[in-house]
mmCIF file of C-alpha atoms and ligand atoms in Angstrom:
data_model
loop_
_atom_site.group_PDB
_atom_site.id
_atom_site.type_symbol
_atom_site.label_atom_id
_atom_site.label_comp_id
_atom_site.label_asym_id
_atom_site.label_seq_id
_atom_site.Cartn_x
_atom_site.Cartn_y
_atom_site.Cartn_z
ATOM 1 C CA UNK A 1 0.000 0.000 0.000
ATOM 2 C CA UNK A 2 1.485 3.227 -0.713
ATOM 3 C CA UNK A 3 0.904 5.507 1.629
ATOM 4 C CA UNK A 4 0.560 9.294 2.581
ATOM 5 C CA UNK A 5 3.705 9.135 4.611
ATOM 6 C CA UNK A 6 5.374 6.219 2.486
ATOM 7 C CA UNK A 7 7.595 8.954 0.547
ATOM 8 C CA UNK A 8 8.353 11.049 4.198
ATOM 9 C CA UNK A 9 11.595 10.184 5.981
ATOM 10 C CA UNK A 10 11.199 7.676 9.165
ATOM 11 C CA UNK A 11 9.999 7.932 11.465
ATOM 12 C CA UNK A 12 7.518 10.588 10.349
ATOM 13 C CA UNK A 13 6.979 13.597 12.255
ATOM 14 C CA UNK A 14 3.895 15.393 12.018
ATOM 15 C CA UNK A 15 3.996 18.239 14.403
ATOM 16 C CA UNK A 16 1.438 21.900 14.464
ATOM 17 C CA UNK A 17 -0.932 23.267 17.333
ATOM 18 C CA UNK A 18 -4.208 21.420 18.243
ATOM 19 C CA UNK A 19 -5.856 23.967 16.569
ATOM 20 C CA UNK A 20 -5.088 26.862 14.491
ATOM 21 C CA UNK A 21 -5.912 30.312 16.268
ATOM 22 C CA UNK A 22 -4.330 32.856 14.236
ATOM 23 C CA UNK A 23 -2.928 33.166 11.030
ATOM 24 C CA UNK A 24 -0.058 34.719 12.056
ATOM 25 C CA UNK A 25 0.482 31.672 15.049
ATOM 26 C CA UNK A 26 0.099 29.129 12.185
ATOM 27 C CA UNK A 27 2.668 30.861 9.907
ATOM 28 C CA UNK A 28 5.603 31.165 12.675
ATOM 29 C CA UNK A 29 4.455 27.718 14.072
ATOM 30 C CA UNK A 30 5.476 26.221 10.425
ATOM 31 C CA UNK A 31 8.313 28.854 10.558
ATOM 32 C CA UNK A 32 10.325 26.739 13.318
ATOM 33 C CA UNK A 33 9.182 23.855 12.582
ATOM 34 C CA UNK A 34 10.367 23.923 9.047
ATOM 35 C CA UNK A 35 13.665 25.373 10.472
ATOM 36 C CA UNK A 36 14.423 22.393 12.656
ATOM 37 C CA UNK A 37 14.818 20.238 9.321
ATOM 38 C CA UNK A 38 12.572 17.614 11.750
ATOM 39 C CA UNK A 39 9.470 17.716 11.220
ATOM 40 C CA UNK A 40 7.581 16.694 7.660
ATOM 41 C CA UNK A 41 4.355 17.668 8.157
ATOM 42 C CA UNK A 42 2.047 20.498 9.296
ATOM 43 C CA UNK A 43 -0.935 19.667 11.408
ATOM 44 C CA UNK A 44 -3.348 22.319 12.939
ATOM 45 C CA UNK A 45 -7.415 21.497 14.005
ATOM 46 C CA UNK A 46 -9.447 23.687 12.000
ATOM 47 C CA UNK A 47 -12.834 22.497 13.133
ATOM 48 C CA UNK A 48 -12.262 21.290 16.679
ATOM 49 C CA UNK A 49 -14.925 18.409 18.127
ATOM 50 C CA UNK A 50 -15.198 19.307 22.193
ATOM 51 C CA UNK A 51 -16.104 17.444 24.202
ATOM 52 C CA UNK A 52 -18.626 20.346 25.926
ATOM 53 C CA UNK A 53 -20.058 22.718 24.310
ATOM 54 C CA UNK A 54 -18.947 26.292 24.859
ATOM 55 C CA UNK A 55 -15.639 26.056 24.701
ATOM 56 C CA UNK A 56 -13.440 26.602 21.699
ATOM 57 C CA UNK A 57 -14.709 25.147 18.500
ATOM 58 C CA UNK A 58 -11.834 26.037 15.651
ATOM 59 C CA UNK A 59 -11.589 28.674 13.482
ATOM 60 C CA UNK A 60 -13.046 27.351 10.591
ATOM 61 C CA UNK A 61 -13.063 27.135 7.182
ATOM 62 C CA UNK A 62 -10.573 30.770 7.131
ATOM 63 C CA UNK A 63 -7.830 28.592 8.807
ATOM 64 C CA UNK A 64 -7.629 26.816 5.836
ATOM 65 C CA UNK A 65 -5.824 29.130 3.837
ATOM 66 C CA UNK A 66 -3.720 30.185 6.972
ATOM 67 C CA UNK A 67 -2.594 25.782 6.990
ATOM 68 C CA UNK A 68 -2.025 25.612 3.394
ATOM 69 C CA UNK A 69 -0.121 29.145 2.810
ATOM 70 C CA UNK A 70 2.051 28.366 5.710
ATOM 71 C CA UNK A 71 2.785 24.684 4.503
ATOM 72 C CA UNK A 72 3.567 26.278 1.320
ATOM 73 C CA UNK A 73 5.277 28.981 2.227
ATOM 74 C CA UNK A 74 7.871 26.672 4.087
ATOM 75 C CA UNK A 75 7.572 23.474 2.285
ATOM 76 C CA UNK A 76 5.505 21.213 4.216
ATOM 77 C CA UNK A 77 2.795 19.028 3.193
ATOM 78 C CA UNK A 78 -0.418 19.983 5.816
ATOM 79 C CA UNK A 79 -2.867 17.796 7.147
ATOM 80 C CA UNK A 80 -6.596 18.657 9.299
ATOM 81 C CA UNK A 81 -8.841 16.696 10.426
ATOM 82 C CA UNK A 82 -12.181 16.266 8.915
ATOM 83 C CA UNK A 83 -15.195 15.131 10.263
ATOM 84 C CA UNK A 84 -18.603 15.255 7.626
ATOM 85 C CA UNK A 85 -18.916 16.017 4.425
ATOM 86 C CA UNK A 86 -18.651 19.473 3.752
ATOM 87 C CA UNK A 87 -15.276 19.637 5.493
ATOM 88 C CA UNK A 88 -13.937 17.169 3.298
ATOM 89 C CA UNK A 89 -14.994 18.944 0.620
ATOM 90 C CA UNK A 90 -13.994 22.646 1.933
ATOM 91 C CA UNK A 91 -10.324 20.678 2.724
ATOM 92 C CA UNK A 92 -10.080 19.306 -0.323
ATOM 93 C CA UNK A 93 -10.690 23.020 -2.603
ATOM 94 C CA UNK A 94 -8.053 24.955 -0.252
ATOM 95 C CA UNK A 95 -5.620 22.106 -1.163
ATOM 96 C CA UNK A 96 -4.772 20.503 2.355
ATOM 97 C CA UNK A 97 -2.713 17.784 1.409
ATOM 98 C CA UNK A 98 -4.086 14.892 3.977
ATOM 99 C CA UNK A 99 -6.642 14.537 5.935
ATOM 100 C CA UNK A 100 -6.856 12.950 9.388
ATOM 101 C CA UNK A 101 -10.322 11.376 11.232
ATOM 102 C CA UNK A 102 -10.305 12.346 14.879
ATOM 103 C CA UNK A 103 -10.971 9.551 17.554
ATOM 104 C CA UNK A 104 -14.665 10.997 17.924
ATOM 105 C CA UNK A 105 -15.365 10.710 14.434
ATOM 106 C CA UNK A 106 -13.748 6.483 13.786
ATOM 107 C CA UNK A 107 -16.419 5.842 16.734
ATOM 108 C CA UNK A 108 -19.984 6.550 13.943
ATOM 109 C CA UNK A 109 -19.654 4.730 10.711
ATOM 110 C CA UNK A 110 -22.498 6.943 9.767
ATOM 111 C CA UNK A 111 -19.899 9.807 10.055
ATOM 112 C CA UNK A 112 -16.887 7.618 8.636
ATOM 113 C CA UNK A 113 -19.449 6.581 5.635
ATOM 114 C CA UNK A 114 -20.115 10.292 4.822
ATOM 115 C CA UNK A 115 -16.357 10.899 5.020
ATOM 116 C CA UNK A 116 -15.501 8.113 2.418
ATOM 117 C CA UNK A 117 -18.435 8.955 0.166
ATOM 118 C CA UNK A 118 -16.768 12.521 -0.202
ATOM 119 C CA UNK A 119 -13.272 11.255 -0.431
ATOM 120 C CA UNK A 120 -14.350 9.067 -3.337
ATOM 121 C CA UNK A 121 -11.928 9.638 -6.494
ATOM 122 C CA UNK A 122 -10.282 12.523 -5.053
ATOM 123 C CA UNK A 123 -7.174 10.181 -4.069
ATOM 124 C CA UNK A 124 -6.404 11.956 -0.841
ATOM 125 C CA UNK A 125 -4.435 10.617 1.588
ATOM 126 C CA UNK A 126 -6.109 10.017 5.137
ATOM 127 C CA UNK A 127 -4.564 9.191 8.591
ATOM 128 C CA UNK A 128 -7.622 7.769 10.665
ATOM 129 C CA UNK A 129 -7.180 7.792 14.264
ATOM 130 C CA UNK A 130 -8.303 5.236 16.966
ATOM 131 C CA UNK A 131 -11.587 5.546 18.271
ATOM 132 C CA UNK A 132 -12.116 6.679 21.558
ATOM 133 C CA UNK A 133 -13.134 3.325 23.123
ATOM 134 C CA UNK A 134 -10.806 0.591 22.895
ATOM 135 C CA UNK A 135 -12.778 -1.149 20.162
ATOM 136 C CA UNK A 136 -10.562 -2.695 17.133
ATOM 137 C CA UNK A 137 -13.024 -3.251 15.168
ATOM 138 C CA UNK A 138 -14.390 -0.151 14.800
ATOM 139 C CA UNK A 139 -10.967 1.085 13.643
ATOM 140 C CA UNK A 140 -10.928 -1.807 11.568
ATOM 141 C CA UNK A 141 -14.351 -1.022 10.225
ATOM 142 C CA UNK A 142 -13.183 2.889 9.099
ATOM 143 C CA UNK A 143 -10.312 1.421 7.247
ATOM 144 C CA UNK A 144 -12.284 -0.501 5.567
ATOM 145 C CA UNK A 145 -14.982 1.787 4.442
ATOM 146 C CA UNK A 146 -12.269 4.373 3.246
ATOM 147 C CA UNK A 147 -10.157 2.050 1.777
ATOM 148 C CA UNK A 148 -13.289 0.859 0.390
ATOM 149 C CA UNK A 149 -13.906 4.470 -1.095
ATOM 150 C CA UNK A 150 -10.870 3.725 -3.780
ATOM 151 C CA UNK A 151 -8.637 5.277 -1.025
ATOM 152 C CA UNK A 152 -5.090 3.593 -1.062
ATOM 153 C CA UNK A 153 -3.116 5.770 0.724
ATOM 154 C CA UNK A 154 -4.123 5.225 4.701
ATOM 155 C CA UNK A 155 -2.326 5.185 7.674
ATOM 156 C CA UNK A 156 -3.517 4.942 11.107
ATOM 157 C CA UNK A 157 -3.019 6.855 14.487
ATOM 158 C CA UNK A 158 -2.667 5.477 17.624
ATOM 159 C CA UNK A 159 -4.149 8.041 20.282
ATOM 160 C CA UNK A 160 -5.107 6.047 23.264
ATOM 161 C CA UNK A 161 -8.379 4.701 24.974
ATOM 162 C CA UNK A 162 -10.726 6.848 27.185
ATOM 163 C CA UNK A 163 -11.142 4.721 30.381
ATOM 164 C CA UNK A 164 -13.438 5.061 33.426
ATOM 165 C CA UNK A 165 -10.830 4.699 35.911
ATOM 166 C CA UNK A 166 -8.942 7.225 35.976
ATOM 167 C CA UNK A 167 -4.869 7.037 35.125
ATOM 168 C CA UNK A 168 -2.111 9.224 34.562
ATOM 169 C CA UNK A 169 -2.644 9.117 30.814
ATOM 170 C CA UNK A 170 -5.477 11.107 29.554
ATOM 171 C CA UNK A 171 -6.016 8.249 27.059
ATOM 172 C CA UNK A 172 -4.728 5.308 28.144
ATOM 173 C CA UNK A 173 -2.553 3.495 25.525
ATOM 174 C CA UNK A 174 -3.588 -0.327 25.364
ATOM 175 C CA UNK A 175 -0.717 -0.624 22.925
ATOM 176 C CA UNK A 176 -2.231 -4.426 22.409
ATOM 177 C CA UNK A 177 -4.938 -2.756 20.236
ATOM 178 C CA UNK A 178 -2.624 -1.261 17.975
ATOM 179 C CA UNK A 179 -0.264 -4.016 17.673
ATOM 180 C CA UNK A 180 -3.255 -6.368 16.810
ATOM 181 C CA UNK A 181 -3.910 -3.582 13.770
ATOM 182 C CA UNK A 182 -0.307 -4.246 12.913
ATOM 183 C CA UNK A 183 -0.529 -7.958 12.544
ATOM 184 C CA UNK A 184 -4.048 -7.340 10.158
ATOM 185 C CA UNK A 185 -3.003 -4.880 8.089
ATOM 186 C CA UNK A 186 1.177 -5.310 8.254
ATOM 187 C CA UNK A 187 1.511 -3.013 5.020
ATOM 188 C CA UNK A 188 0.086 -0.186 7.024
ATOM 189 C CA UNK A 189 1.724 2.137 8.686
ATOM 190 C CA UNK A 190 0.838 3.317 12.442
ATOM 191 C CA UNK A 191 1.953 6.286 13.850
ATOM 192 C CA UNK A 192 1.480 7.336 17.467
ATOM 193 C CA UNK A 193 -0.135 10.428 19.021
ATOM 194 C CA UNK A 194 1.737 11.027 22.608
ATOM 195 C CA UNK A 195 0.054 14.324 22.772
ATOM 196 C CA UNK A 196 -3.625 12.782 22.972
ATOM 197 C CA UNK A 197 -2.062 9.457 25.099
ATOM 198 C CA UNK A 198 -0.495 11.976 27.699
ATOM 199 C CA UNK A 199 -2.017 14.910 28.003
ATOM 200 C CA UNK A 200 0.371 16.097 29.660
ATOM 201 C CA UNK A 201 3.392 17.462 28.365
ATOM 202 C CA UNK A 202 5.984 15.727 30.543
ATOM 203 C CA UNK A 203 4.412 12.481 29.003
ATOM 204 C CA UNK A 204 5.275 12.859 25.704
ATOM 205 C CA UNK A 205 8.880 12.143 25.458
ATOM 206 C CA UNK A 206 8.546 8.444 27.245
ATOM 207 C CA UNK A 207 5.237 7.639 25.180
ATOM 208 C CA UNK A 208 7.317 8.997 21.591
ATOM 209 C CA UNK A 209 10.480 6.764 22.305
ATOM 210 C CA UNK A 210 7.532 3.704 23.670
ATOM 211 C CA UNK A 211 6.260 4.123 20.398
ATOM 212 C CA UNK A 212 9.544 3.741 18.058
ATOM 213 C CA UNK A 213 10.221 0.871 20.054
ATOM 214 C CA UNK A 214 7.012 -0.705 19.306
ATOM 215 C CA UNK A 215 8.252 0.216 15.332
ATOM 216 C CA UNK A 216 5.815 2.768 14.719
ATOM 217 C CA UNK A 217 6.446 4.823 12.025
ATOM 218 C CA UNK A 218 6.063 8.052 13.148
ATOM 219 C CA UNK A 219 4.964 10.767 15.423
ATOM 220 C CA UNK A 220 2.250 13.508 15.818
ATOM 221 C CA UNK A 221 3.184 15.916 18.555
ATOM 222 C CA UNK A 222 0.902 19.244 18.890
ATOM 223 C CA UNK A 223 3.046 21.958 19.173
ATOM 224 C CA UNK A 224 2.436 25.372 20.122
ATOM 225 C CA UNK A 225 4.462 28.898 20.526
ATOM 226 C CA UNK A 226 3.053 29.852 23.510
ATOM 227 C CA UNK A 227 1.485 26.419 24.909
ATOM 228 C CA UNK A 228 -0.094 27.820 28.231
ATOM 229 C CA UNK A 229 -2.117 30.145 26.303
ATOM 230 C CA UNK A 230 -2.950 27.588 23.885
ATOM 231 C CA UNK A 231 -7.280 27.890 22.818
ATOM 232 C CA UNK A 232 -7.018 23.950 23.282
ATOM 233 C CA UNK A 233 -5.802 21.467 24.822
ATOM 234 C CA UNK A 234 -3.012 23.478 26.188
ATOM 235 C CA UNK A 235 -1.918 20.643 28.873
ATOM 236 C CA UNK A 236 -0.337 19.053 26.468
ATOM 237 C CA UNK A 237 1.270 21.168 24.011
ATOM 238 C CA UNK A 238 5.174 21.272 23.674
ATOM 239 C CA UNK A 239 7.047 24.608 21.929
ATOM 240 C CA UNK A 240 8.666 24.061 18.772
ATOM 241 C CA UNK A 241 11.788 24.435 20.873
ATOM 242 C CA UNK A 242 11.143 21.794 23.137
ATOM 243 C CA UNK A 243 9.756 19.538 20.730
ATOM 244 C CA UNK A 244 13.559 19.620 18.244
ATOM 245 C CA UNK A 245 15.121 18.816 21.888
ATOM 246 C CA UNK A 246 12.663 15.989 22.201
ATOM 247 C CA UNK A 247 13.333 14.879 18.964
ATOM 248 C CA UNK A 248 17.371 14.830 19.063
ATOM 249 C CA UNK A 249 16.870 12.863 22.687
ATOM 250 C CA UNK A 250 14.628 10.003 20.819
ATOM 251 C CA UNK A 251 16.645 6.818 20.214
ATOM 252 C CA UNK A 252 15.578 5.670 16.582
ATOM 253 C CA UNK A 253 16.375 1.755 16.626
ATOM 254 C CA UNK A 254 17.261 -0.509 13.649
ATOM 255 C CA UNK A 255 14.386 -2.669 12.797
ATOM 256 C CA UNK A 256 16.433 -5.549 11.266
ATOM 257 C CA UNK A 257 19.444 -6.150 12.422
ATOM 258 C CA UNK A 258 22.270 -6.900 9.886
ATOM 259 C CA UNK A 259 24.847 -7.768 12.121
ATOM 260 C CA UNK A 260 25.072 -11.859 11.763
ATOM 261 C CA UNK A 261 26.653 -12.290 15.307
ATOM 262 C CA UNK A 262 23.656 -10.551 16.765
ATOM 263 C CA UNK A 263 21.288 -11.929 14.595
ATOM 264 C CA UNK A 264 22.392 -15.369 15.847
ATOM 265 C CA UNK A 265 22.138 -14.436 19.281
ATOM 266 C CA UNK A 266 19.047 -13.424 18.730
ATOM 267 C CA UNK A 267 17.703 -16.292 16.971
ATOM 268 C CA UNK A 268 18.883 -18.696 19.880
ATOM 269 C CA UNK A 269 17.463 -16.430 22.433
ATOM 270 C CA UNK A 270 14.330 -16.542 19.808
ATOM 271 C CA UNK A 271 14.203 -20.264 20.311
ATOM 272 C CA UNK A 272 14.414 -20.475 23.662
ATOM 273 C CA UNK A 273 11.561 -18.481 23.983
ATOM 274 C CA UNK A 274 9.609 -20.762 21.726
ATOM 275 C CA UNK A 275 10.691 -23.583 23.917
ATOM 276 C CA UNK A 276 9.330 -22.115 27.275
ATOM 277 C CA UNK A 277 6.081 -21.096 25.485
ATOM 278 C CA UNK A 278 5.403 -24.562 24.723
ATOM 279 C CA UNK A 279 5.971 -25.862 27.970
ATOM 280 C CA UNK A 280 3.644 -23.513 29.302
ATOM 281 C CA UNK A 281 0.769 -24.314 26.458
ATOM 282 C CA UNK A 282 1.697 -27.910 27.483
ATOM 283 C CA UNK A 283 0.929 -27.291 31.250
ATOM 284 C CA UNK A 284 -1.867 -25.415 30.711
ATOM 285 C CA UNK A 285 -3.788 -28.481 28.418
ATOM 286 C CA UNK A 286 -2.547 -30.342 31.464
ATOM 287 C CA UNK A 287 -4.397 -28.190 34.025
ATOM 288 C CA UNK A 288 -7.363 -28.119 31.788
ATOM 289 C CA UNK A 289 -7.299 -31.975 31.404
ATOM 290 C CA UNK A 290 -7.622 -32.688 35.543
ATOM 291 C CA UNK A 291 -10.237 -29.913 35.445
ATOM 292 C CA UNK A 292 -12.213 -31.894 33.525
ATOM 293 C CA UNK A 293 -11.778 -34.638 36.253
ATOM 294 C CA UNK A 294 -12.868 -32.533 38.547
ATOM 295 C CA UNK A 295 -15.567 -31.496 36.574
ATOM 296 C CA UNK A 296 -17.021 -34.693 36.024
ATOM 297 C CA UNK A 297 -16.663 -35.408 39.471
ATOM 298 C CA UNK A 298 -18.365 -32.620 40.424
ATOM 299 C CA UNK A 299 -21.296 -33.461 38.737
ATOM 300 C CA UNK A 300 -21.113 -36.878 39.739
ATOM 301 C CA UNK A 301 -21.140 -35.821 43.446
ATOM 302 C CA UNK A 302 -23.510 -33.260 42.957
ATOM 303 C CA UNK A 303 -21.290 -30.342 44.242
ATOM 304 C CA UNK A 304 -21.128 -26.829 42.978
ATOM 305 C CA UNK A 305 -18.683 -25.823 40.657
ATOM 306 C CA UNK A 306 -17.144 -22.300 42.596
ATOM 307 C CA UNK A 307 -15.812 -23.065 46.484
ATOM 308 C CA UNK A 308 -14.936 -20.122 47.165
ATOM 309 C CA UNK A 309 -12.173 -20.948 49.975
ATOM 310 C CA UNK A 310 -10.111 -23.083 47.590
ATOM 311 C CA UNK A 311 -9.832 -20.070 44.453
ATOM 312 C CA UNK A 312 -8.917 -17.851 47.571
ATOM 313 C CA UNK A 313 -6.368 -20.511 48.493
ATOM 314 C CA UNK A 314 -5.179 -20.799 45.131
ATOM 315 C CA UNK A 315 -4.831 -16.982 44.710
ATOM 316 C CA UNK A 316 -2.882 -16.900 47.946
ATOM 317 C CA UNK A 317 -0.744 -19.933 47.429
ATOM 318 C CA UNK A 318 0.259 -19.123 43.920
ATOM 319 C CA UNK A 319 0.690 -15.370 44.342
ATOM 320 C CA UNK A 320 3.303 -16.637 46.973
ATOM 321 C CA UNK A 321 5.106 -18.854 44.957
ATOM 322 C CA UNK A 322 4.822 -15.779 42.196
ATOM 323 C CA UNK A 323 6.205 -13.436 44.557
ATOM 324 C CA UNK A 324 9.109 -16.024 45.558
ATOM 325 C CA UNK A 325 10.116 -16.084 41.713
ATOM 326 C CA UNK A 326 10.145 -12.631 41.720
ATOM 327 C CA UNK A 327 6.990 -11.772 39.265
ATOM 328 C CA UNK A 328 5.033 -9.035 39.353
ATOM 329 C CA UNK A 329 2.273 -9.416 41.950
ATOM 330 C CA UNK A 330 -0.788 -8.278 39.496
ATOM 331 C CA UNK A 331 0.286 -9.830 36.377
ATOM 332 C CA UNK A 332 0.520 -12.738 38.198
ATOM 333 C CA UNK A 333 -3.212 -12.614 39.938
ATOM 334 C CA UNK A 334 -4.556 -11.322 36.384
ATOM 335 C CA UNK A 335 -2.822 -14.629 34.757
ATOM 336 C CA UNK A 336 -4.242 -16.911 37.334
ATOM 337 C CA UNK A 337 -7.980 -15.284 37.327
ATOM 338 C CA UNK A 338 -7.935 -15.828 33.297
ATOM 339 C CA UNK A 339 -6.807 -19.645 33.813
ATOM 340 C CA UNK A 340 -9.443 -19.845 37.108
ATOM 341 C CA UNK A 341 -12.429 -18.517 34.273
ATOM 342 C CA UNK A 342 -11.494 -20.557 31.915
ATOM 343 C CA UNK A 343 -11.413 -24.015 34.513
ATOM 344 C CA UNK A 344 -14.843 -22.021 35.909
ATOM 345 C CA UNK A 345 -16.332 -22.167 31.674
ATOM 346 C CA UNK A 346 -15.158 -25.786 30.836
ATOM 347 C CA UNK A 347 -16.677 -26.868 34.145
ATOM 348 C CA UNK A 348 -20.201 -25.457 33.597
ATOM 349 C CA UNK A 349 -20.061 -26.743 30.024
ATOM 350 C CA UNK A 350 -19.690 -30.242 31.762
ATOM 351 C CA UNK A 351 -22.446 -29.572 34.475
ATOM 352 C CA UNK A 352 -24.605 -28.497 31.724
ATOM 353 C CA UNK A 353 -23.676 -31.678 29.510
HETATM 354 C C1 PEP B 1 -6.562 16.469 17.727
HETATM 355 O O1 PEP B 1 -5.693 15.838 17.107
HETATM 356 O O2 PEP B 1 -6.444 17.647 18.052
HETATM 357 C C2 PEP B 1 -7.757 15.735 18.174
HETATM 358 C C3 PEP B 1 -8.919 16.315 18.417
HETATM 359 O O3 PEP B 1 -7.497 14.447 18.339
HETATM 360 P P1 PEP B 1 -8.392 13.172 18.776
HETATM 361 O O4 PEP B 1 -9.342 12.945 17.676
HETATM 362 O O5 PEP B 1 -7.320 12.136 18.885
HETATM 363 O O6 PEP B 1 -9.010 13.501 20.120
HETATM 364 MN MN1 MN B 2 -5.721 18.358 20.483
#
């Protein structure tokens, strides 16, 4: 798949304000950005969804021209996001070279459907974030319809979850969901949104390097002159400065190593792993097997399926022994409550045989 970003140096860095405000902030915003020799593409919101009403809602369809002059007038390709029809269609006449689908936007495929009905033979590249619940299909689902719409140029952004509980990220990552995108579609590339993961700008620097090392290809960073006084989302905005010092600080790793010594290190480490993995497939079809026992006993005997005291004995017994081999306490009491639901499933199915 070629793709909007396919002809961009890696990783790709897509970098501009949440939203545009003024025309002059857009045009010195793309002014050091374009000076850092860093950054490859202009972003800026020109319609902005909020999450309230009342607060700042973009500029409109006059920030247009501000995006596109300034990408022009310092040689960057500029991207928006669109989210109906008629700003596709507004995007597309001021000659904004990408367009982007927010996270509130991947959520409706009514919306998405609109969006790829206007794209239709226009060509245009579009970058389609996550949707705000942590829903693959969905993203899946607005791929399809756009790529669908004859569009072959796609890439996706990864911009966290929204979560109940509350957690330093504003959205959390779940970088499972992404990587499960990757193995789908392995031709298409992801790039990562600290800005929207953080929301905080202290988060953005361990969330961009997270994100190379996971072999995304690129970034999109909001950036703003003056972030405190930023009309959105000013929590998370970095200065152009700060951002080129981010940048220089992130470690860009090879993705496939050439050196044959450390390839071969790597493969035997490789196997290993494949080893232990199938000793622990191996004892889990073991555990499964006596459950089944015990299952059939169970019904035999008449007895419910869930005593209580023995899956607290179990919990406490093997969160010892966990603890003793120096594993970390939740991961293992999340491991041993998905093998304890699964013993709790076959057992009913037995019961109920
Ligand atoms: C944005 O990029 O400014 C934005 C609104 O993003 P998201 O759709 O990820 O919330
Ligand atoms: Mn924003």
């Amino acid at each position: 798949m070629k793709t909007a970003t396919s002809n961009l140096k890696k990783p790709i860095i897509i970098a501009g304000p949440c939203s545009a405000e003024t025309e002059e902030q857009v045009f010195n915003t793309a002014k050091a950005l374009a000076n850092s020799n860093k950054v490859n593409m202009l972003r800026a919101g020109i319609w902005k969804p909020r999450t309230r009403p009342g607060n700042f809602e973009g500029v409109g369809e006059k920030g247009l021209k501000w995006l596109v002059d300034a990408g022009k007038a310092h040689n960057l390709p500029t991207t928006t996001e669109v989210a109906n029809a008629k700003h596709v269609e507004l995007a597309l006449k001021a000659g904004v070279d990408v367009l982007w689908i927010g996270a509130r936007t991947t959520v409706n495929p009514f919306s998405v459907q609109e969006i790829a009905d206007a794209v239709k033979g226009s060509n245009i590249p579009i970058m389609i974030k996550n949707p705000i619940n942590p829903d693959l299909q969905l993203w899946v689902g607005a791929i399809e319809r756009i790529a669908d719409a004859g569009i072959n140029d796609i890439t996706a952004i990864h911009r966290g979850f929204s979560s109940f509980e509350k957690t330093k990220f504003r959205n959390e990552p779940k970088w499972g969901i992404p990587i499960e995108l990757m193995h789908l579609f392995p031709d298409l590339p992801i790039i990562c949104d600290p800005s929207h993961i953080g929301g905080t700008r202290d988060l953005i620097e361990p969330l961009s390097q997270k994100a190379l090392d996971m072999n995304m290809a690129g970034l999109m960073i909001e950036t703003h002159l003056t972030p405190d006084e930023a009309w959105s989302d000013a929590k998370q905005q970095i200065t152009p400065t700060r951002l080129i010092q981010l940048l220089d600080r992130l470690v860009v790793r090879e993705k496939d190593l050439i050196n044959p010594l450390i390839i071969s290190e790597l493969d035997s480490l490789r196997s290993e792993i494949d080893d232990v993995d199938e000793k622990i497939l191996n004892a889990i079809s073991d555990r499964f097997k006596v459950i089944t026992k015990i299952g059939e006993f169970k019904k035999e005997n008449n007895t419910t399926i869930l005593q209580p005291d023995r899956w607290f004995e179990i919990l406490k017994t093997r969160g010892l022994i966990g603890s003793q081999l120096k594993l970390n306490d939740p991961f293992v009491d999340q491991l041993l409550k998905l093998i304890h639901k699964e013993s709790v499933l076959l057992q009913t199915k037995i019961m109920n045989s």
